[in-house]
Structure formats: structure tokens, C-alpha cells
Coordinates of C-alpha atoms in Angstrom, one line a residue:
X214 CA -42.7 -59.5 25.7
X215 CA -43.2 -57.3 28.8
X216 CA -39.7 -56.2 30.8
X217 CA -39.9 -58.9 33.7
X218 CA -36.8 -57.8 36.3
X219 CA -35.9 -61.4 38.1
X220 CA -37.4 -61.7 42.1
X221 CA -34.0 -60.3 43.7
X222 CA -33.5 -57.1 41.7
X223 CA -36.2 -54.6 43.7
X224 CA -33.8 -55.0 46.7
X225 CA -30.4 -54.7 44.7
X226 CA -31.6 -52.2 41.8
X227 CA -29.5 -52.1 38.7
X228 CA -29.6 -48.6 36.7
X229 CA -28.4 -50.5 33.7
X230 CA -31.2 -52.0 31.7
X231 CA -31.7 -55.9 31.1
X232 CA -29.5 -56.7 28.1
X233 CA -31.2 -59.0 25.3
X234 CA -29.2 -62.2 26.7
X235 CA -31.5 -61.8 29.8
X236 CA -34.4 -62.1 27.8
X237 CA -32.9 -64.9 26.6
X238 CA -32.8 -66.6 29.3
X239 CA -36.1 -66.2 30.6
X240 CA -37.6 -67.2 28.1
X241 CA -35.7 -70.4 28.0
X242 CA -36.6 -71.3 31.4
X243 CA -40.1 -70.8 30.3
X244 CA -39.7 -73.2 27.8
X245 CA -37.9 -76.4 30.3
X246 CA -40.8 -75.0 33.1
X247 CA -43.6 -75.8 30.7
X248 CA -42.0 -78.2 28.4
X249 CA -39.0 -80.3 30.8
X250 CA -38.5 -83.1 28.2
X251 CA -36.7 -80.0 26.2
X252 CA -34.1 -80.1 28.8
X253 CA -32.6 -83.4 26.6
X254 CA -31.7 -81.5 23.5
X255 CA -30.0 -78.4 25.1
X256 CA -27.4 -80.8 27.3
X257 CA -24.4 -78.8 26.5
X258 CA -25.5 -75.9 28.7
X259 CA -24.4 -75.2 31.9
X260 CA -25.6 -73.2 34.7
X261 CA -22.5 -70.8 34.7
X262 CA -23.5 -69.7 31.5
X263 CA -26.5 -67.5 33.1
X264 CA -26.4 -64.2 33.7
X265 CA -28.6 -63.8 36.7
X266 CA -28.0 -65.3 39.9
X267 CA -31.7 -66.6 40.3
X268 CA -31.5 -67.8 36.6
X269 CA -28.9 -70.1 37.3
X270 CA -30.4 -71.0 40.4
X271 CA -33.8 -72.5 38.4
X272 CA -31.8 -73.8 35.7
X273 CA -29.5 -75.9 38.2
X274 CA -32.7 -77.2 40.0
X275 CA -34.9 -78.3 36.2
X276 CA -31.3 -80.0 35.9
X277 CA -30.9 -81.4 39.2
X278 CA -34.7 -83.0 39.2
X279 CA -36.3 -85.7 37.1
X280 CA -38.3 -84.8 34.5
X281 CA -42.4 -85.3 35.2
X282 CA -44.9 -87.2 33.2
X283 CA -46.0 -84.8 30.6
X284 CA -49.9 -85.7 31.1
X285 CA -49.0 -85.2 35.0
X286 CA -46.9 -81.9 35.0
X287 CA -50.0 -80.5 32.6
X288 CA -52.5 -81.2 35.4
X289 CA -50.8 -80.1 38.8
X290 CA -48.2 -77.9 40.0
X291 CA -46.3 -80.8 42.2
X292 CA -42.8 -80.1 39.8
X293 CA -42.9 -76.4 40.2
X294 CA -43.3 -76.5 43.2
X295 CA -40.0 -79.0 43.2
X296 CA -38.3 -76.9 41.2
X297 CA -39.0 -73.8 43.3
X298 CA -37.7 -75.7 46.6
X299 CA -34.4 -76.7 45.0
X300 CA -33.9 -73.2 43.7
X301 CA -34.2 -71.8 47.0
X302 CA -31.3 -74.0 48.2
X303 CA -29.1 -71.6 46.4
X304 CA -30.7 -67.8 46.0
X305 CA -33.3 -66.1 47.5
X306 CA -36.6 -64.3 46.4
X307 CA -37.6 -66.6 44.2
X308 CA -41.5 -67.1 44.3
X309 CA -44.3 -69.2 42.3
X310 CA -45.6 -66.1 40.7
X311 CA -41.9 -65.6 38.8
X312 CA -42.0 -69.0 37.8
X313 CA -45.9 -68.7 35.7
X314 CA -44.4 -65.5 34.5
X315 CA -41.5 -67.4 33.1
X316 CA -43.8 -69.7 31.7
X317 CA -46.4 -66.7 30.2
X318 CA -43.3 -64.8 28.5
X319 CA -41.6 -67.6 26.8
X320 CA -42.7 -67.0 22.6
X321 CA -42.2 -70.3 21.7
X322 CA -40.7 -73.4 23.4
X323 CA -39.8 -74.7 20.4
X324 CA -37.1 -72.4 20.1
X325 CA -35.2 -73.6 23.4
X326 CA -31.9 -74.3 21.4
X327 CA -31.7 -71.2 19.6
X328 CA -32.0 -69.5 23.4
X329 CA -29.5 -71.4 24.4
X330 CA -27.3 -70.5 21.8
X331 CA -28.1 -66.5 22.6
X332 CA -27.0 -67.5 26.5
X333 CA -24.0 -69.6 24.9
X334 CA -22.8 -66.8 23.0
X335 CA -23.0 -63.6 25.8
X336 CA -21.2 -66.2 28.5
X337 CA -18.4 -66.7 25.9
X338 CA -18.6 -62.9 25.1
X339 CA -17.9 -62.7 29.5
X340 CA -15.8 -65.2 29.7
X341 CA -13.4 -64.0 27.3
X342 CA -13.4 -60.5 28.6
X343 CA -12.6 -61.9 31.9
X344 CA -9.6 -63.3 30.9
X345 CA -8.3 -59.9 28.9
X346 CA -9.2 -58.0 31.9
X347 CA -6.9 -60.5 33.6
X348 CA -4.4 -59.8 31.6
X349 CA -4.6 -56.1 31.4
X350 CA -4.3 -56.2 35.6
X351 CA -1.4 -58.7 36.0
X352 CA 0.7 -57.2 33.4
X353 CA 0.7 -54.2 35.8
X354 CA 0.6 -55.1 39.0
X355 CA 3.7 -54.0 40.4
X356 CA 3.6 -56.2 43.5
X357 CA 4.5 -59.5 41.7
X358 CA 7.8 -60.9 42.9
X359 CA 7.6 -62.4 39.1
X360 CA 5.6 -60.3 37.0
X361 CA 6.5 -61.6 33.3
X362 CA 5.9 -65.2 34.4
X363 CA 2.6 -64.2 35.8
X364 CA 1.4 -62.3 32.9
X365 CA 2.4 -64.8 30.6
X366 CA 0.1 -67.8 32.6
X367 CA -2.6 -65.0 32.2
X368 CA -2.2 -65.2 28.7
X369 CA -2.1 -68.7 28.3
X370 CA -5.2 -69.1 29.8
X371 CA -6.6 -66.6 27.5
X372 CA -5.3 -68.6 25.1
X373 CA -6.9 -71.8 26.5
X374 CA -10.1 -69.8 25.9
X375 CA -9.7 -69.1 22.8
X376 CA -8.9 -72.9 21.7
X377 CA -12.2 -74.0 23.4
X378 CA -14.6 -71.0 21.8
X379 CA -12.9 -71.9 18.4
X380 CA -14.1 -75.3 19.5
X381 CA -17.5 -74.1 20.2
X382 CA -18.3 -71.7 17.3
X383 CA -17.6 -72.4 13.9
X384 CA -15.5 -69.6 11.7
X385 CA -17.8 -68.2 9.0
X386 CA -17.2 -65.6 6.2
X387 CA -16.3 -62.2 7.3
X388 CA -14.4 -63.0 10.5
X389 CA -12.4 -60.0 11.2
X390 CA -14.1 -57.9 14.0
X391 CA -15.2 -54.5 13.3
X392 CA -14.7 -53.0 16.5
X393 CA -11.6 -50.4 16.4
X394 CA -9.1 -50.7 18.6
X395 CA -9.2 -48.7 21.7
X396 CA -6.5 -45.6 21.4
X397 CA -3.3 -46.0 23.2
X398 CA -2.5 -44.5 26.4
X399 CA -1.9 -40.5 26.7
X400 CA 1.6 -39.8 25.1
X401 CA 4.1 -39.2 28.4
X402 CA 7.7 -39.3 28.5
X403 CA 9.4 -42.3 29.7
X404 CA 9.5 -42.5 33.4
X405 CA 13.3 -42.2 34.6
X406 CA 14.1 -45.4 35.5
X407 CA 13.4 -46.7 31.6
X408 CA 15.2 -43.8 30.5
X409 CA 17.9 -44.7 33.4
X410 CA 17.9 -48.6 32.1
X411 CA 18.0 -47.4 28.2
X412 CA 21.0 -45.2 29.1
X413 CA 22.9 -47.9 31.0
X414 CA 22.1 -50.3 28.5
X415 CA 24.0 -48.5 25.7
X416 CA 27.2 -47.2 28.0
X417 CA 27.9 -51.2 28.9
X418 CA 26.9 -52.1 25.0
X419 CA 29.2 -49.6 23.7
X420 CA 32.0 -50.9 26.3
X421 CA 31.1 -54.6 25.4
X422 CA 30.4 -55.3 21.9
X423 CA 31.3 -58.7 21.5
X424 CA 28.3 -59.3 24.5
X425 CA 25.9 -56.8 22.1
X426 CA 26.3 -59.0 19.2
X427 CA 24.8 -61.9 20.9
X428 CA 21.8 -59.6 21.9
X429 CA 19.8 -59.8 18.9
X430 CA 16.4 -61.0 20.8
X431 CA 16.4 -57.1 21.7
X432 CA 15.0 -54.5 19.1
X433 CA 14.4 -51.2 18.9
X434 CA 10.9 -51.7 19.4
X435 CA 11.4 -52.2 23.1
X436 CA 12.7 -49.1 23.7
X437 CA 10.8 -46.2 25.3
X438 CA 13.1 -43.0 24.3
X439 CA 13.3 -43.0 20.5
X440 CA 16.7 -41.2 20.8
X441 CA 18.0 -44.3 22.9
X442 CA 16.3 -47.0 20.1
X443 CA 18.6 -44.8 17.3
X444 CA 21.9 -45.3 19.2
X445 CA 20.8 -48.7 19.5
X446 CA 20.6 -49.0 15.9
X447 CA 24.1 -47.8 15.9
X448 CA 25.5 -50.1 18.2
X449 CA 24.3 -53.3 15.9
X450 CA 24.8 -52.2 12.8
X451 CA 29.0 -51.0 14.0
X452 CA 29.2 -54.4 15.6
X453 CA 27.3 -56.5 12.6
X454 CA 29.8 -55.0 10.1
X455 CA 33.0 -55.5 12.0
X456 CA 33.7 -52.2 12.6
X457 CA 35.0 -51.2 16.1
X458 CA 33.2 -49.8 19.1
X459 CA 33.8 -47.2 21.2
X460 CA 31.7 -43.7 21.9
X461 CA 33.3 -41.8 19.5
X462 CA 32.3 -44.3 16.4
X463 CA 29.0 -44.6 18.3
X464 CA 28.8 -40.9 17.9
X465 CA 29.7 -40.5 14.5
X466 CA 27.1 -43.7 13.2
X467 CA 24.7 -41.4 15.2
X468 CA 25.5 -38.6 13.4
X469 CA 25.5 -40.4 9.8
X470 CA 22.2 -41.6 10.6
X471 CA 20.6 -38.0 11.3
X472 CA 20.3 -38.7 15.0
X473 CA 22.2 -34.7 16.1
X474 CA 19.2 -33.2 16.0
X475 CA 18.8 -30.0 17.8
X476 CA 18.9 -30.5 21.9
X477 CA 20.8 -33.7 20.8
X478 CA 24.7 -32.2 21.8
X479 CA 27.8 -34.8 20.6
X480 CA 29.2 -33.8 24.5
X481 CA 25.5 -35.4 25.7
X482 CA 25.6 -38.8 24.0
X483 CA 29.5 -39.2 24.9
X484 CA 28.5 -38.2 28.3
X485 CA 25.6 -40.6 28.2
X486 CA 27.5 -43.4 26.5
X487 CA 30.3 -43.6 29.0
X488 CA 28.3 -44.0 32.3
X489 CA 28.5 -47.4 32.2
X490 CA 27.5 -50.1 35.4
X491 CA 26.6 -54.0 35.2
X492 CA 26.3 -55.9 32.0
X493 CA 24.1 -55.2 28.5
X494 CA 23.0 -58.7 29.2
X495 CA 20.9 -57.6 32.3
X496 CA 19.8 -53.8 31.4
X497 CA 18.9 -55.9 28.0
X498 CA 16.2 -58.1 30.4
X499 CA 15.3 -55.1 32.0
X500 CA 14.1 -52.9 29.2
X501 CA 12.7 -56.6 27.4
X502 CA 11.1 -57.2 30.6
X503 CA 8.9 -53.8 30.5
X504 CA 8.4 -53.8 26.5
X505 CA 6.9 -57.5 27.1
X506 CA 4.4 -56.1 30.3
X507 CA 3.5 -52.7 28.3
X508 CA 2.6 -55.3 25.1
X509 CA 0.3 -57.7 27.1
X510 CA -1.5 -55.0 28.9
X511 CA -2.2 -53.2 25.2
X512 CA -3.1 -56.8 24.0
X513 CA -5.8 -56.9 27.2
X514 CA -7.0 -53.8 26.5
X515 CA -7.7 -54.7 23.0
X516 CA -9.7 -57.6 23.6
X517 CA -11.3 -56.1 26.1
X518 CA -12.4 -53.5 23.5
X519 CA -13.9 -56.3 21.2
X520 CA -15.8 -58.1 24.3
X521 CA -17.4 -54.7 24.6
X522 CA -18.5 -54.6 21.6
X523 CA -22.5 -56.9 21.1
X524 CA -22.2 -57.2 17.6
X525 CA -19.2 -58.9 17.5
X526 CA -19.5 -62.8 16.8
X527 CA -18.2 -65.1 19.1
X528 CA -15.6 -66.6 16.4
X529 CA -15.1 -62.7 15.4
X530 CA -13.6 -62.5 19.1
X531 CA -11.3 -65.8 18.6
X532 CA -9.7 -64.3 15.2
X533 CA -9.1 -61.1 16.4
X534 CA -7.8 -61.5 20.2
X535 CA -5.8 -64.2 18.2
X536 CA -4.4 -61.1 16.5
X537 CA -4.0 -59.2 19.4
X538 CA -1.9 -61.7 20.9
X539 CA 0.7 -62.7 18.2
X540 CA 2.6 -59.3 18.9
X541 CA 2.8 -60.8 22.5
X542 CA 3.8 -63.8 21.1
X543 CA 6.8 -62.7 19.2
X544 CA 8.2 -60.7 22.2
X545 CA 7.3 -64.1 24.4
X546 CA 9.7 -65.8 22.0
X547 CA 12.4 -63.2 22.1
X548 CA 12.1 -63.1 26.1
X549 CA 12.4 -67.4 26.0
X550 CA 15.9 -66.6 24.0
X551 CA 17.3 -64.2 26.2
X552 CA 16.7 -65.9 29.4
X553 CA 17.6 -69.5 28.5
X554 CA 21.1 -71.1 29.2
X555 CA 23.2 -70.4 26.8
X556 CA 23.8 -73.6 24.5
X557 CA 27.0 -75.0 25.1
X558 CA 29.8 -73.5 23.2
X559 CA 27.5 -71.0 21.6
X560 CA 29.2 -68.4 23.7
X561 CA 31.8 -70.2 25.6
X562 CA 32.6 -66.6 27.6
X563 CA 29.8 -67.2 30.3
X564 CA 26.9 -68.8 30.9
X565 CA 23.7 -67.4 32.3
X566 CA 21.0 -68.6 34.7
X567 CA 16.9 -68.9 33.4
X568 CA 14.4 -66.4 34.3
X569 CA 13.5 -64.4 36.1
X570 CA 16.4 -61.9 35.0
X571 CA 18.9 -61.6 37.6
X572 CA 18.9 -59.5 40.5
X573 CA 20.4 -55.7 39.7
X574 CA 23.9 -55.1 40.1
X575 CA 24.5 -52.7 42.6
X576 CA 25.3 -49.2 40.9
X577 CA 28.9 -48.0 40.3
X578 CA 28.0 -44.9 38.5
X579 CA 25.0 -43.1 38.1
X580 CA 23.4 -42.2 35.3
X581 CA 24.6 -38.5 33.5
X582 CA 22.6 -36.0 34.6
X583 CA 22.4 -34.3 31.4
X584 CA 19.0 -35.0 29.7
X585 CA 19.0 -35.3 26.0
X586 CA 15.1 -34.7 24.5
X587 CA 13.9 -36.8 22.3

């Protein structure tokens, strides 16, 4: 089959080469323009599923017109010629001569479904990569007044996508894609207000323990500093057992668990775990808040990754995005817990509004200057 760019192409040029789906879809137009009655067993096609602009263009018009008489249509040109009309309602450039080229490069009508299944299969491939992209952008776009609630009706929908390819495609043996993930962002330290949030976080958990121990939606996980997801460690494990609070039992749990490492200075964590401002309850959001956004943007890119990739199966890309998202899940569920009301007499000290977490208390104290590396 000769390379046959579509009419529009010499005045947009593409430097990328036709992908196979494009073949694809030529030559199933060559198979409704000289077969139409074919149009009857591929009914669960639409035209959004083309590639190509003038593609879906001819298909919506074969679709849109009766079919001829067969002894007819193999006599005259009059249904072409329809055809060609009704395509030219929507796109431009199309002409007769694309149409009997359609016709000359089609290997075998006949094999109409399994073309529609190739075209089926690339639209799922782009429909799905859509929706990680989607997720990758809103989870950091830093100019949503609610970002988490956002980024979690972005995955949702990706998740409604999902349902309906799993729908579509049948699972088969050997489901797990083979595609690796894509490597995670350049190492960088945390910017400084996550470090400012960790640090604030543990001064008001260490001054309010009894608020910590209802905290256990937050792990160490979501922290970025790994020195700050130690003294965090600390902090539940002192108030788990009982044992009291302050920053000099902080300090010596840190020390029993190897955390005075050298640059780490006893006079740096008291320093750091005495600056305290607001409530653990809200820094808590905070840092829960950015753990949940950095997740679903990794979860986008990964999809992403495996929509890239041609020889992955459609039912290949349900299983593992599926994958990709239950991390996201979890962290959705922990972010449910810490922003619902408060069951009555569960914690009968306060109660607390829904999401979005509350607006930031303003600062009584800033955060020590004294940097402690990791």
C-alpha cells in the first residue's frame, strides 16, 4: 500500500510520519466507499475515533447518508459524489480523486471490522492519555482556588475511562504492561515552604500530643525532608506508648533511633521543635495536601508513559494505570479522614469543618533559621 497523505496535509505539513492507525483508517473508508452495506456490522464506531480531521469528515457523511443500491452504486458515481458534498460541510480539501484512492488502497473490504478495531484501539490509546495528561497538569496548577478537589475530579474521570475501556476490551493472559515507568523527577531539596510546613508541624505536634494521636491519616510518607519524617516517627510512637511529650523526649527518641547524624545538632532540633504557630491539625492538611498533588501528578506521568508506548494493549493500559492510581487512592482515603467532621464524641475537644483545609493561621513565630541537612 503506497503512503497516501489525506487532501489537507500539503498545506499543514506534519514532519512526523503517518502512524499505522492512519493506514487503518484509510483503508476502512475504502471498504464503506466501495462496499456501504459494511457500514451495518461496524455500528459501534464513531467518528471521534479517527485520527484525521478529513477522515472523520467522510466517515460522518457514509454515516449520515443512506446506503445505495449495490447494482446502482457499482454503475455510477451519484453516492460519491453525495458523500463528497456532505464531507465538505465539515473540512476542506477533500476531492473525488482522494476518494478512488481510498477505494484503490483498501486490501480487502472484508476486513472492515478488524480496521475498525485497529482505529478502536489508537482512539482508546488517545483518549486515555488525555485524561493522564489532565491529571499531570491539574495536579500542578498553582492557580486553583481548590486544587486537591480539582485533581481528584481529574482522576475520576480517568477512572470513568478506565471502567468503559475495561468495558470495551476483554482482559487476556499476560496483562501487565511492559513499558517502565518513566524516572522520577531530578532529586532537589524541598522548597522552603514544605520544609517551613514540616517544621511547624512537629513544634505544634510536640506541644499538642493528645491532637497528634488523632492524626494517624498522616504518614511519614508525605513528608518531603527525611529528617522531619524521622521526628515524626518519634512523635507517634512517644504518644502511642503513653509516654510524655515534650522536646527533650522528642530529642532523645530521636537520638535512640539514629536520627544525630552529623550536621543534625541536639541545640537544632530543640530549636526547631519549639517554634511552634497554629495547630498540627492544619500544617497536617498542609503537608497531606502537597504529598496527595505530588502523587497524582507521578500517577499522570505514569500513564502517560504507558499511552506512549504502541505495543501496549488496550486492556494492558486499564490494569496498569489501575496500578498507577491505587497509591492515589490510598492517600485520597487518608485526605477523606482528615478533612471530614469529626464523628460525634470521637474527639469531643473540637470539631472541624470539611475541605478544603482551612485558611492559614496567621504566623506567631517564624520558623528557626537554623537549617538542619538531611
Amino acid at each position: 500500500m503506497s503512503v497516501t497523505p489525506a487532501p489537507d496535509e500539503d498545506d499543514h505539513p506534519d514532519t512526523h510520519p503517518p502512524q499505522p492507525v492512519y493506514y487503518a483508517e484509510q483503508a476502512l473508508l475504502g471498504a464503506l466507499l466501495l462496499q456501504p452495506h459494511r457500514l451495518n456490522d461496524i455500528t459501534e464506531i464513531e467518528p471521534d475515533a479517527f485520527s484525521h480531521p478529513a477522515h472523520r469528515a467522510l466517515f460522518t457523511a457514509i454515516r449520515t447518508l443512506a446506503a445505495p443500491d449495490p447494482a446502482q452504486h457499482a454503475k455510477n458515481t451519484k453516492w460519491l459524489d453525495e458523500v463528497l458534498a456532505t464531507a465538505h460541510e465539515h473540512t476542506r480539501g477533500l476531492t473525488t480523486s482522494y476518494l478512488h484512492t481510498l477505494i484503490q488502497i483498501c486490501p480487502s473490504p472484508s476486513h472492515a471490522s478488524a480496521y475498525t478495531r485497529m482505529i478502536e484501539t489508537d482512539h482508546a490509546r488517545r483518549t486515555l492519555e488525555h485524561h493522564a495528561h489532565r491529571l499531570t497538569q491539574t495536579a500542578t496548577d498553582a492557580t486553583l482556588s481548590q486544587p486537591v478537589a480539582a485533581t481528584l475530579a481529574a482522576a475520576d474521570a480517568l477512572t470513568a475511562c478506565l471502567a468503559d475501556l475495561a468495558a470495551r476490551f476483554p482482559p487476556h493472559p499476560g496483562s501487565l504492561p511492559r513499558t517502565p515507568a518513566p524516572p522520577p523527577p531530578q532529586a532537589q531539596d524541598a522548597d522552603d515552604e514544605a520544609v517551613d510546613e514540616e517544621r511547624f508541624l512537629l513544634a505544634t505536634a510536640t506541644a499538642h500530643p493528645a491532637e497528634t494521636a488523632q492524626m494517624r491519616w498522616l504518614t511519614v510518607q508525605d513528608f518531603t525532608h527525611p529528617l522531619h519524617a524521622g521526628l515524626w516517627q518519634c512523635l507517634t510512637a512517644l504518644t502511642r506508648r503513653g509516654a510524655p511529650v515534650d522536646p527533650v523526649t522528642v530529642l532523645w527518641e530521636a537520638q535512640q533511633r539514629g536520627l544525630l547524624t552529623a550536621g543534625v545538632e541536639p541545640a537544632g532540633l530543640l530549636n526547631l521543635l519549639t517554634a511552634t504557630a497554629g495547630s498540627p491539625q492544619y500544617w497536617g492538611e498542609r503537608i497531606l495536601q502537597r504529598s496527595l498533588l505530588t502523587t497524582a501528578h507521578e500517577t499522570g506521568r505514569r500513564i502517560e508513559a504507558y499511552t506512549d508506548d504502541p505495543a501496549t494493549t488496550p486492556y494492558q493500559l486499564v490494569i496498569g494505570s489501575r496500578r498507577a492510581l491505587a497509591d492515589l487512592n490510598a492517600l485520597r482515603t487518608r485526605w477523606d479522614h482528615a478533612t471530614s467532621p469529626t464523628p460525634p464524641g470521637s474527639r469531643p475537644t473540637r470539631t472541624r469543618a470539611a475541605t478544603p483545609p482551612r485558611t492559614g493561621p496567621p504566623r506567631t513565630a517564624t520558623p528557626p533559621t537554623t537549617r538542619i541537612s538531611r
